[in-house]
PDB file of N, CA, C and O in Angstrom:
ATOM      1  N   UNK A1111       6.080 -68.598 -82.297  1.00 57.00           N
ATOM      2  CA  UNK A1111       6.716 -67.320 -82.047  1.00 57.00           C
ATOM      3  C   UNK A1111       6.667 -66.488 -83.322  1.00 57.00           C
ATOM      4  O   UNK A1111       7.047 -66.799 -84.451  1.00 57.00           O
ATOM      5  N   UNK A1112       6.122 -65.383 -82.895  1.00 61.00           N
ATOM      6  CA  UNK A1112       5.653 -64.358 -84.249  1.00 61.00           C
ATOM      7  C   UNK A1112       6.948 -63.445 -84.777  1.00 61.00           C
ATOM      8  O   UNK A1112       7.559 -63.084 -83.771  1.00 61.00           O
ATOM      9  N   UNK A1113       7.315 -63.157 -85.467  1.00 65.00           N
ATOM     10  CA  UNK A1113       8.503 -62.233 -85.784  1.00 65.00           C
ATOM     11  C   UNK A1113       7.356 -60.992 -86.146  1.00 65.00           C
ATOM     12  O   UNK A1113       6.449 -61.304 -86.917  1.00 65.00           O
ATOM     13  N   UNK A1114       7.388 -59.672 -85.629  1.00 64.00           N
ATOM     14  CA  UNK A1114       7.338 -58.781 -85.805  1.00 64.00           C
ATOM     15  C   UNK A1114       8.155 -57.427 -86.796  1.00 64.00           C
ATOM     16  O   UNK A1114       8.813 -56.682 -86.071  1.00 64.00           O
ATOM     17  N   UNK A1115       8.176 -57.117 -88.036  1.00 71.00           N
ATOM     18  CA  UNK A1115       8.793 -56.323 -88.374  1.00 71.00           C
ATOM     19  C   UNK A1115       8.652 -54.977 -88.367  1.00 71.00           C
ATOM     20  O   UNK A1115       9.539 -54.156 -88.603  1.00 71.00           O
ATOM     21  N   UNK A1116       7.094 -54.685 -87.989  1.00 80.00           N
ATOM     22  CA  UNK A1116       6.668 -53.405 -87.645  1.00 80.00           C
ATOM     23  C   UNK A1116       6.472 -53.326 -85.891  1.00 80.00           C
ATOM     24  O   UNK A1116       5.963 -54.206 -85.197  1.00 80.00           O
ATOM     25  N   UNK A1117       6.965 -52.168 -85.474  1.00 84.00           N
ATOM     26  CA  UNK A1117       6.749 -51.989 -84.128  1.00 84.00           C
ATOM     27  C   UNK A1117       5.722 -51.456 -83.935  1.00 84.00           C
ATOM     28  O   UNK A1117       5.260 -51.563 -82.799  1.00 84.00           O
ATOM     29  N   UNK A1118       5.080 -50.801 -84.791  1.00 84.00           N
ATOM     30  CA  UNK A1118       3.595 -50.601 -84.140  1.00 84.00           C
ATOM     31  C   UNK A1118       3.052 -51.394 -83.855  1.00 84.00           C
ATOM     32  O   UNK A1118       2.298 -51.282 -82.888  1.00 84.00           O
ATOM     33  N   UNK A1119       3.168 -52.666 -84.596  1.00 88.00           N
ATOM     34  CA  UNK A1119       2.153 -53.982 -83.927  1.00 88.00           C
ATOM     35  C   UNK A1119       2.367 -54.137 -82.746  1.00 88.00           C
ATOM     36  O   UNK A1119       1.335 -54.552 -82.218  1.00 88.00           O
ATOM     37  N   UNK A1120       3.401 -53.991 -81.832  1.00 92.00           N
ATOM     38  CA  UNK A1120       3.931 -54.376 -80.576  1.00 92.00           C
ATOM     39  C   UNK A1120       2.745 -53.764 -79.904  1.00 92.00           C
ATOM     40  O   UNK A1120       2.152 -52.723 -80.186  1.00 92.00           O
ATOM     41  N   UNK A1121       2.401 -55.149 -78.396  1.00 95.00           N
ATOM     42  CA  UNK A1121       1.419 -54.828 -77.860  1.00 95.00           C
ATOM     43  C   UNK A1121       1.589 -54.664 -75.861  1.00 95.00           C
ATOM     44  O   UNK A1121       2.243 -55.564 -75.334  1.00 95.00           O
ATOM     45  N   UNK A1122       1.191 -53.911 -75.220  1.00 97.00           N
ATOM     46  CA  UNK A1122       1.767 -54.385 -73.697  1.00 97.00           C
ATOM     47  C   UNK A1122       2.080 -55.925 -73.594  1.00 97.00           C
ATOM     48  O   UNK A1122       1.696 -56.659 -74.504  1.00 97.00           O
ATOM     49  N   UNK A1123       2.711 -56.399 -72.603  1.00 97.00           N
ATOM     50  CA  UNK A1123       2.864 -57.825 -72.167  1.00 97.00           C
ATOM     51  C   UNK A1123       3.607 -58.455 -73.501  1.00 97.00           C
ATOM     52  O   UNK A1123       4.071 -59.519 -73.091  1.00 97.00           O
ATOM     53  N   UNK A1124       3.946 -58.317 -74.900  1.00 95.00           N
ATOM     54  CA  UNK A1124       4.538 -58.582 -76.080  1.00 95.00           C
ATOM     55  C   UNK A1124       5.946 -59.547 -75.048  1.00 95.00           C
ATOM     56  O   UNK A1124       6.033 -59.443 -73.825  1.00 95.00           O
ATOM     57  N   UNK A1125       6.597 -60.146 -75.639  1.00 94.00           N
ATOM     58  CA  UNK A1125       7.935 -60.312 -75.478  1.00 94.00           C
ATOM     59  C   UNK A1125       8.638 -60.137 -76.562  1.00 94.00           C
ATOM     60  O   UNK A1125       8.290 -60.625 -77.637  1.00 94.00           O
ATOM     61  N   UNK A1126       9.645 -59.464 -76.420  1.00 92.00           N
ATOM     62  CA  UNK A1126      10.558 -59.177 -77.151  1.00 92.00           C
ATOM     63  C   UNK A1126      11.854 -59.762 -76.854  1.00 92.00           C
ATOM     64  O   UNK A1126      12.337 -59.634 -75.729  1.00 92.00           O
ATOM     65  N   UNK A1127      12.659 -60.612 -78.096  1.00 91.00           N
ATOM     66  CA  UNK A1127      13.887 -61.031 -78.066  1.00 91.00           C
ATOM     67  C   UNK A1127      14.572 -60.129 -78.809  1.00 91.00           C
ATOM     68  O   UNK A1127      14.244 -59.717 -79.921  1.00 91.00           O
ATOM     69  N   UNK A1128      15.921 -59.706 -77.917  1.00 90.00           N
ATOM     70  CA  UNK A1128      17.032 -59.282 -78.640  1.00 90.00           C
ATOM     71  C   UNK A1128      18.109 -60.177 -78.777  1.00 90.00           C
ATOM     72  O   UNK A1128      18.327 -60.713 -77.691  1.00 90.00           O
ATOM     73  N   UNK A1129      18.824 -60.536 -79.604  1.00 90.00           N
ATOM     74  CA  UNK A1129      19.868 -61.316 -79.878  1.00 90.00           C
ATOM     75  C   UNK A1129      21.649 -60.495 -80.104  1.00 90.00           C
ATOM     76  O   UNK A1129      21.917 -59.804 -81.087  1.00 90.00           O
ATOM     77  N   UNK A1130      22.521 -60.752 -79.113  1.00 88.00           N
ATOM     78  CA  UNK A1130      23.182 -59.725 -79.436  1.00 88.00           C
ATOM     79  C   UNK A1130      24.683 -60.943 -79.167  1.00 88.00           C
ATOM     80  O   UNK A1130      24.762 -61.381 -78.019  1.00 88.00           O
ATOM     81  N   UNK A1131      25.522 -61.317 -79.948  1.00 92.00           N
ATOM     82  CA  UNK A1131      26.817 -62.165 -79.823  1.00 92.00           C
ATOM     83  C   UNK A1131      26.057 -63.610 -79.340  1.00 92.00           C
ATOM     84  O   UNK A1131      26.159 -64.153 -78.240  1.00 92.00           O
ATOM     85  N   UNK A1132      25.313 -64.030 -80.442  1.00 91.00           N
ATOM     86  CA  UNK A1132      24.944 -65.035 -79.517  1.00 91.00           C
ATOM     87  C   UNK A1132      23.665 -65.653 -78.866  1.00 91.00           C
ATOM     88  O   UNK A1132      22.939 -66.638 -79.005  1.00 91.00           O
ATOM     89  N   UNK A1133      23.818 -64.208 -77.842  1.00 93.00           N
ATOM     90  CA  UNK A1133      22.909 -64.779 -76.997  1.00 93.00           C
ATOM     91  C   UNK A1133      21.780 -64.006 -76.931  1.00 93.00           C
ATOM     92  O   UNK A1133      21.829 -62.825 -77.273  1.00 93.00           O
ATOM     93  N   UNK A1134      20.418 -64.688 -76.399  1.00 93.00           N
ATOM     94  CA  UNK A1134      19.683 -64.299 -76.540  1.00 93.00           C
ATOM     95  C   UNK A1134      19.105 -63.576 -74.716  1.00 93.00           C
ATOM     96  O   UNK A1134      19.200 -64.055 -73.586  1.00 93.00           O
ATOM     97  N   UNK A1135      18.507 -62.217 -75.261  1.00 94.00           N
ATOM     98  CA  UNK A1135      17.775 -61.118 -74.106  1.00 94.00           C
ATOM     99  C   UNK A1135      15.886 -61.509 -74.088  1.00 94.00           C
ATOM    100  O   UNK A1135      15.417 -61.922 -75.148  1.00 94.00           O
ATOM    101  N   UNK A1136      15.417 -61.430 -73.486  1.00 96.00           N
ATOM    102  CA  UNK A1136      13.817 -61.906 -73.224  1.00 96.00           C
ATOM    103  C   UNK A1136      13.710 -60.427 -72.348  1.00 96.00           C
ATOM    104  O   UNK A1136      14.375 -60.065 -71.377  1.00 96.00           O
ATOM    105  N   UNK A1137      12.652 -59.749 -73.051  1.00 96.00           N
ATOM    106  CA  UNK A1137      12.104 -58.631 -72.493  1.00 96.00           C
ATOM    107  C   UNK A1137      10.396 -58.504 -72.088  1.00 96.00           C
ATOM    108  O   UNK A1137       9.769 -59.014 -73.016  1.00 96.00           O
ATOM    109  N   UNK A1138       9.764 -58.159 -71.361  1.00 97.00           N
ATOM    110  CA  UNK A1138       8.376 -57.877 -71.744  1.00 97.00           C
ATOM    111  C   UNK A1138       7.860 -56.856 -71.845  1.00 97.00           C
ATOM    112  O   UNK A1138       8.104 -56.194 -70.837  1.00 97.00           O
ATOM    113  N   UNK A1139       6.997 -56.113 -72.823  1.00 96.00           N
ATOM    114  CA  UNK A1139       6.874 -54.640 -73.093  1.00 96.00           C
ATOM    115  C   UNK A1139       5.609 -54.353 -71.408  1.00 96.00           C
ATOM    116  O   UNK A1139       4.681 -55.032 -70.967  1.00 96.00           O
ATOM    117  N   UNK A1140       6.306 -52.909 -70.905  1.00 95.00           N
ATOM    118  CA  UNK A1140       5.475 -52.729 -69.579  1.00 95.00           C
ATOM    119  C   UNK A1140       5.020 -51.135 -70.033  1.00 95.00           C
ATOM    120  O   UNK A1140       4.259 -50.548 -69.264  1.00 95.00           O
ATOM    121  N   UNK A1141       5.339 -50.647 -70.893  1.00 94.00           N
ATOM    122  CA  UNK A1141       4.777 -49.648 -71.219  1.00 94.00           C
ATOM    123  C   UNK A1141       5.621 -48.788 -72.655  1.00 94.00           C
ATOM    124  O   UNK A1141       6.716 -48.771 -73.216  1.00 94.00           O
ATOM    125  N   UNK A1142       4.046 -48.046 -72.758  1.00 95.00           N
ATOM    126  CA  UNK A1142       4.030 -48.016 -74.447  1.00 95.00           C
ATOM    127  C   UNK A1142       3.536 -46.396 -74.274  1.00 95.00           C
ATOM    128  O   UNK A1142       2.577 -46.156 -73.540  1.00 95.00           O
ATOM    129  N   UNK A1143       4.201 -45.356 -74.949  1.00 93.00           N
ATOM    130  CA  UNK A1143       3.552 -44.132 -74.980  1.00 93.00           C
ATOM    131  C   UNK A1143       4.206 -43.221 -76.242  1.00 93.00           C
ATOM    132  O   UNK A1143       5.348 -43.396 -76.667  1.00 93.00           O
ATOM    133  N   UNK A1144       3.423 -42.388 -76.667  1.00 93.00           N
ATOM    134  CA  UNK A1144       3.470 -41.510 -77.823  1.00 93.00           C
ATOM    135  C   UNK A1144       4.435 -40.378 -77.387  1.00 93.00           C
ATOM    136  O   UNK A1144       4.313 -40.079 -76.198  1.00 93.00           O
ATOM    137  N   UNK A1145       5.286 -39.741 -78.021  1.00 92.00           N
ATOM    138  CA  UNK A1145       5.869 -38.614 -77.515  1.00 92.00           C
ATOM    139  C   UNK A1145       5.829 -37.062 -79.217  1.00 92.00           C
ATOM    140  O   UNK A1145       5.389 -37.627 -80.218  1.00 92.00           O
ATOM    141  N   UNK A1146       6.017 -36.231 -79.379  1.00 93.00           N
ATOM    142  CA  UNK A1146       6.691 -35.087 -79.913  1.00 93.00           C
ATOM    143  C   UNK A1146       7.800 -35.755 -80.232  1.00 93.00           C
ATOM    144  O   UNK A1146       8.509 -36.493 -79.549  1.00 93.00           O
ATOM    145  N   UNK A1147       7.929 -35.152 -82.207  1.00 91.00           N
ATOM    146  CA  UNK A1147       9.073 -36.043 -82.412  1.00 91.00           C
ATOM    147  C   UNK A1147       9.843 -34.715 -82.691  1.00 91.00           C
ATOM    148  O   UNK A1147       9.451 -34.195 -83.736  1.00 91.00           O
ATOM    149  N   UNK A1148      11.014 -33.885 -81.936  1.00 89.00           N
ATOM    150  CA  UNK A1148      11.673 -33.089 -82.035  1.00 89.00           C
ATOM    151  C   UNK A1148      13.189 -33.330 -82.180  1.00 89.00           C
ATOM    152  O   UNK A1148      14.049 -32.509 -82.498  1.00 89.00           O
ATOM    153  N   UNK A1149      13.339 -34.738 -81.855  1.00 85.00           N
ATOM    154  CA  UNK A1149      14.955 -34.832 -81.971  1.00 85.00           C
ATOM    155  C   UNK A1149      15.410 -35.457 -80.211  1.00 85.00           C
ATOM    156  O   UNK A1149      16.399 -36.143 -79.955  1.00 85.00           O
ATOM    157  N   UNK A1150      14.490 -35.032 -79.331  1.00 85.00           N
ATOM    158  CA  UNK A1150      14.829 -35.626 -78.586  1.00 85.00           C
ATOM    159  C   UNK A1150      13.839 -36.704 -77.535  1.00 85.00           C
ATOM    160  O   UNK A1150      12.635 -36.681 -77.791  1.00 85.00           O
ATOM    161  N   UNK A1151      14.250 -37.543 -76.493  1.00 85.00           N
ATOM    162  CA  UNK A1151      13.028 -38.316 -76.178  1.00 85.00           C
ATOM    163  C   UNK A1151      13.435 -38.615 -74.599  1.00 85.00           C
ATOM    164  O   UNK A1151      14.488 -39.080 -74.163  1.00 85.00           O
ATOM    165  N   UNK A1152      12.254 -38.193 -73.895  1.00 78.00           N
ATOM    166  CA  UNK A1152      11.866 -38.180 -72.628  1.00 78.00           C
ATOM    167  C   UNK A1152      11.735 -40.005 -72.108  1.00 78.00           C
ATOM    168  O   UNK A1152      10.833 -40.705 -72.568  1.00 78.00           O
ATOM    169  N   UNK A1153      12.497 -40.413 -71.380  1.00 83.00           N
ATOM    170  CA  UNK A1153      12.428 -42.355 -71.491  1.00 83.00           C
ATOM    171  C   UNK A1153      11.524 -42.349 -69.897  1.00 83.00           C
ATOM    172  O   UNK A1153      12.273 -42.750 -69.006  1.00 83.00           O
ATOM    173  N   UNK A1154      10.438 -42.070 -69.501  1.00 76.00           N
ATOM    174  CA  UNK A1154       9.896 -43.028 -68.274  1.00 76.00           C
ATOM    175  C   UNK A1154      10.009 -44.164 -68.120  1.00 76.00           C
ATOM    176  O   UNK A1154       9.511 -45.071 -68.787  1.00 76.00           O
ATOM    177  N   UNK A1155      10.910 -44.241 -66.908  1.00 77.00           N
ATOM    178  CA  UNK A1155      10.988 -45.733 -66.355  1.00 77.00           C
ATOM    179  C   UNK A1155      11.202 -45.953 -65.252  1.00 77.00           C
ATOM    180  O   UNK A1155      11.868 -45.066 -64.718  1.00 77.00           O
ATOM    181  N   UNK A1156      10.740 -47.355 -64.172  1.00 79.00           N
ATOM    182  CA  UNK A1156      10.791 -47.402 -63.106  1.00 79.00           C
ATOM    183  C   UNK A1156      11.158 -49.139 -62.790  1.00 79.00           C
ATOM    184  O   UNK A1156      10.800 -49.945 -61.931  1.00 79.00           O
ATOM    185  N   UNK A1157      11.988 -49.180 -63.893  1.00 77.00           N
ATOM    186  CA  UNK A1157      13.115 -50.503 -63.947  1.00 77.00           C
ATOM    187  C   UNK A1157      13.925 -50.455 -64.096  1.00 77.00           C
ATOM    188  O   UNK A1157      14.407 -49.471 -64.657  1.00 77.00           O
ATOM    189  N   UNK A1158      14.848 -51.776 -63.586  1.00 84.00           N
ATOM    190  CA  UNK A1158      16.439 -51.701 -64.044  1.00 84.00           C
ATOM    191  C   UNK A1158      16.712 -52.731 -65.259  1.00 84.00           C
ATOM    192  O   UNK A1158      16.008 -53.719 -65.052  1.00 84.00           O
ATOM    193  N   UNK A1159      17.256 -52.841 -66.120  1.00 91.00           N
ATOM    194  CA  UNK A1159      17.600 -53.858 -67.138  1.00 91.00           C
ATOM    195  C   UNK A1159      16.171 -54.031 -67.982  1.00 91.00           C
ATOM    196  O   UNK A1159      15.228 -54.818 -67.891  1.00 91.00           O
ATOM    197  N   UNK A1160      16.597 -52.495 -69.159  1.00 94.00           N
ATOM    198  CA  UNK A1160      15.539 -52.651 -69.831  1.00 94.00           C
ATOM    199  C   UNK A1160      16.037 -52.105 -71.527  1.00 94.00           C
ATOM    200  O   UNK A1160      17.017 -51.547 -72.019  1.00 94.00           O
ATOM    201  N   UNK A1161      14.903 -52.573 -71.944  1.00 94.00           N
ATOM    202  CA  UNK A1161      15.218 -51.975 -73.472  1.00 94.00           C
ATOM    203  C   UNK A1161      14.185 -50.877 -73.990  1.00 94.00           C
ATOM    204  O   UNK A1161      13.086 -50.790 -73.441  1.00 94.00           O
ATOM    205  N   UNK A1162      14.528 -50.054 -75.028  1.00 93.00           N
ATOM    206  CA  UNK A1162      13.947 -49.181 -75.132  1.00 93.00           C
ATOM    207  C   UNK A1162      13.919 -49.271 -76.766  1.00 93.00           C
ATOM    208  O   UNK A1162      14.949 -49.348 -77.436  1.00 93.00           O
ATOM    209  N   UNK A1163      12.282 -49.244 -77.448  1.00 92.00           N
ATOM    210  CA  UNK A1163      12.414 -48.716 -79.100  1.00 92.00           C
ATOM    211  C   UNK A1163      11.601 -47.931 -79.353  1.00 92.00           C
ATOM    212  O   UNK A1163      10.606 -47.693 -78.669  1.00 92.00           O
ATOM    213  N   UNK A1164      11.937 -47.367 -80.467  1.00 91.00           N
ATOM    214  CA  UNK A1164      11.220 -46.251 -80.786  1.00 91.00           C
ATOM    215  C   UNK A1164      10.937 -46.276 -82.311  1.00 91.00           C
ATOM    216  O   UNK A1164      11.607 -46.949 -83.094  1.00 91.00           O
ATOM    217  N   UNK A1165      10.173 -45.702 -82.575  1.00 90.00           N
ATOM    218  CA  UNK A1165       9.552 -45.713 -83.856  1.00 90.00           C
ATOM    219  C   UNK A1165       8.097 -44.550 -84.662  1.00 90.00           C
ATOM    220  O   UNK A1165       6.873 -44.492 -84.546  1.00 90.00           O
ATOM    221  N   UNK A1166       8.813 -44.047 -85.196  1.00 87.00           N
ATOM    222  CA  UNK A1166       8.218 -42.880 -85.718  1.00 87.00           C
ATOM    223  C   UNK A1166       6.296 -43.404 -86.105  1.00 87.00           C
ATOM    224  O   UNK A1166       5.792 -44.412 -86.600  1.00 87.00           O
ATOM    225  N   UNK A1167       5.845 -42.354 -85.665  1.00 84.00           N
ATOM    226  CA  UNK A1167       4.095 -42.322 -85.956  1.00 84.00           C
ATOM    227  C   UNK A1167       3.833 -41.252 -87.099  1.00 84.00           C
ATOM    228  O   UNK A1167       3.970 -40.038 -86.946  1.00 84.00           O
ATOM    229  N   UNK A1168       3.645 -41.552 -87.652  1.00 82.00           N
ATOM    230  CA  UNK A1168       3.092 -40.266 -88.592  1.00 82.00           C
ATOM    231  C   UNK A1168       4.299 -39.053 -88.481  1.00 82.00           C
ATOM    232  O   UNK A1168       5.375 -39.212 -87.905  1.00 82.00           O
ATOM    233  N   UNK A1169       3.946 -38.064 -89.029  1.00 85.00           N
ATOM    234  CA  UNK A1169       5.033 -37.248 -89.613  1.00 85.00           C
ATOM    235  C   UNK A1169       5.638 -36.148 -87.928  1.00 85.00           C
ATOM    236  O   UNK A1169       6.773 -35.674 -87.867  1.00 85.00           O
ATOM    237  N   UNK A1170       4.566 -35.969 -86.763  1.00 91.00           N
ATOM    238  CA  UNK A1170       5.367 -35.188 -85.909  1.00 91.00           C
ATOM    239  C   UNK A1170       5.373 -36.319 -84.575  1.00 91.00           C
ATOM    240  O   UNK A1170       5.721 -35.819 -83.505  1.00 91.00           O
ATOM    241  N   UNK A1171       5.086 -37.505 -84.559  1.00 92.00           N
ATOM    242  CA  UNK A1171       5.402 -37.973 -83.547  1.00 92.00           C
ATOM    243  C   UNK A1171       6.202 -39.183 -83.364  1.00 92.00           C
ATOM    244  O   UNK A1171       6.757 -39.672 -84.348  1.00 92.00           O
ATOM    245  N   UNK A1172       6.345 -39.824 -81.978  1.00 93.00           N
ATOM    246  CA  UNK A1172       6.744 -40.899 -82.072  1.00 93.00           C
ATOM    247  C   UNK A1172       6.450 -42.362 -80.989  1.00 93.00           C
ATOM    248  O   UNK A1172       5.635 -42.141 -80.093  1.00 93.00           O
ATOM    249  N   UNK A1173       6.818 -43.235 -81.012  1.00 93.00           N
ATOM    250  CA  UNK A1173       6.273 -43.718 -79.796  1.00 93.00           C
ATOM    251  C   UNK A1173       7.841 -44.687 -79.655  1.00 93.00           C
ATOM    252  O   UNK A1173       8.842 -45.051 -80.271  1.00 93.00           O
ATOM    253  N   UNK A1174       6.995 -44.750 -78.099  1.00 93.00           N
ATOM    254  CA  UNK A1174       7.833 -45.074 -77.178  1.00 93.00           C
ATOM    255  C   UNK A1174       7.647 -46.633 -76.644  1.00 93.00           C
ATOM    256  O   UNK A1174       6.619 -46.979 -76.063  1.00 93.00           O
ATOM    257  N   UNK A1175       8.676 -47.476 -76.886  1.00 94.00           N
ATOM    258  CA  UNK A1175       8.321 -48.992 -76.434  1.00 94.00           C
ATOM    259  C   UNK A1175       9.576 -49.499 -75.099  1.00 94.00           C
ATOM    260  O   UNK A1175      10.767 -49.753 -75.283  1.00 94.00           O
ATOM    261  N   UNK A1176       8.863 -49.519 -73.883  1.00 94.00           N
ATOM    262  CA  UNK A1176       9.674 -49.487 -72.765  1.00 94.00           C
ATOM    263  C   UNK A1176       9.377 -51.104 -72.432  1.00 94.00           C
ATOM    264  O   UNK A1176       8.241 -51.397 -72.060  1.00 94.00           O
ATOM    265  N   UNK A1177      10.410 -52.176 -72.565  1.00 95.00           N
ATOM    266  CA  UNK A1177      10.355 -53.609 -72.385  1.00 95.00           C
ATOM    267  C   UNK A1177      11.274 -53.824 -70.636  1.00 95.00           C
ATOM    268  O   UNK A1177      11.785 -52.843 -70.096  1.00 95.00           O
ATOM    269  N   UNK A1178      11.308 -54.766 -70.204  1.00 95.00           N
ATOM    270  CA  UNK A1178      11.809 -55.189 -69.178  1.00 95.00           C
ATOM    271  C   UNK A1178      12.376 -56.111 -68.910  1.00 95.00           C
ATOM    272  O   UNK A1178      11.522 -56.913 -68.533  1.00 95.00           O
ATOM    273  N   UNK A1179      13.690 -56.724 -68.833  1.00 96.00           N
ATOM    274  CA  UNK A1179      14.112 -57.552 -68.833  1.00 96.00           C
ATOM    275  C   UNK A1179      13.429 -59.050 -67.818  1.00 96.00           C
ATOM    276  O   UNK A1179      13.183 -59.094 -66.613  1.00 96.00           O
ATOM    277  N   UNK A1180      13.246 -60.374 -69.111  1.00 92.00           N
ATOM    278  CA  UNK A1180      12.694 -61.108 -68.071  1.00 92.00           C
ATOM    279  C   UNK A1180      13.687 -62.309 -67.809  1.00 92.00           C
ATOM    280  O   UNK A1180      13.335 -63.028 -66.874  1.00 92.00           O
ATOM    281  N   UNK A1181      14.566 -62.579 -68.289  1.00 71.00           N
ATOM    282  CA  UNK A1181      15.321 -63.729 -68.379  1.00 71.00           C
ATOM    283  C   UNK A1181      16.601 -63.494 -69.365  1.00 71.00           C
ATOM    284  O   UNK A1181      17.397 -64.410 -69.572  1.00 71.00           O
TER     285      UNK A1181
END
């Protein structure tokens, strides 16, 4: 299991653990998209129980990491 500290590396199908009191969240990334980084952010999604990160691209954009809860 790889620890990732940059999110750009994150790839579709990735799993992502969040750890929050404890316990641990299992996500799988189902979609990945670039947005305008203005302050605010447009979230497409067509799941329930999901996580969302974000992480700045270069100086005007940003991207968008939409995971899905798997377990």
């Amino acid at each position: 299991q790889e620890k990732i500290k940059n999110l750009y590396k994150i790839k579709l199908k990735d799993e992502v653990i969040i750890t929050l009191n404890e316990k641990e969240f299992f996500y799988e990334i189902v979609d990945i998209y670039d947005i305008i980084k203005n302050g605010k952010a447009l979230i497409k999604n067509d799941y329930k129980n999901i996580v969302v990160l974000i992480t700045c691209k270069g100086y005007n954009k940003q991207t968008i990491f939409i995971g899905k809860l798997k377990r």
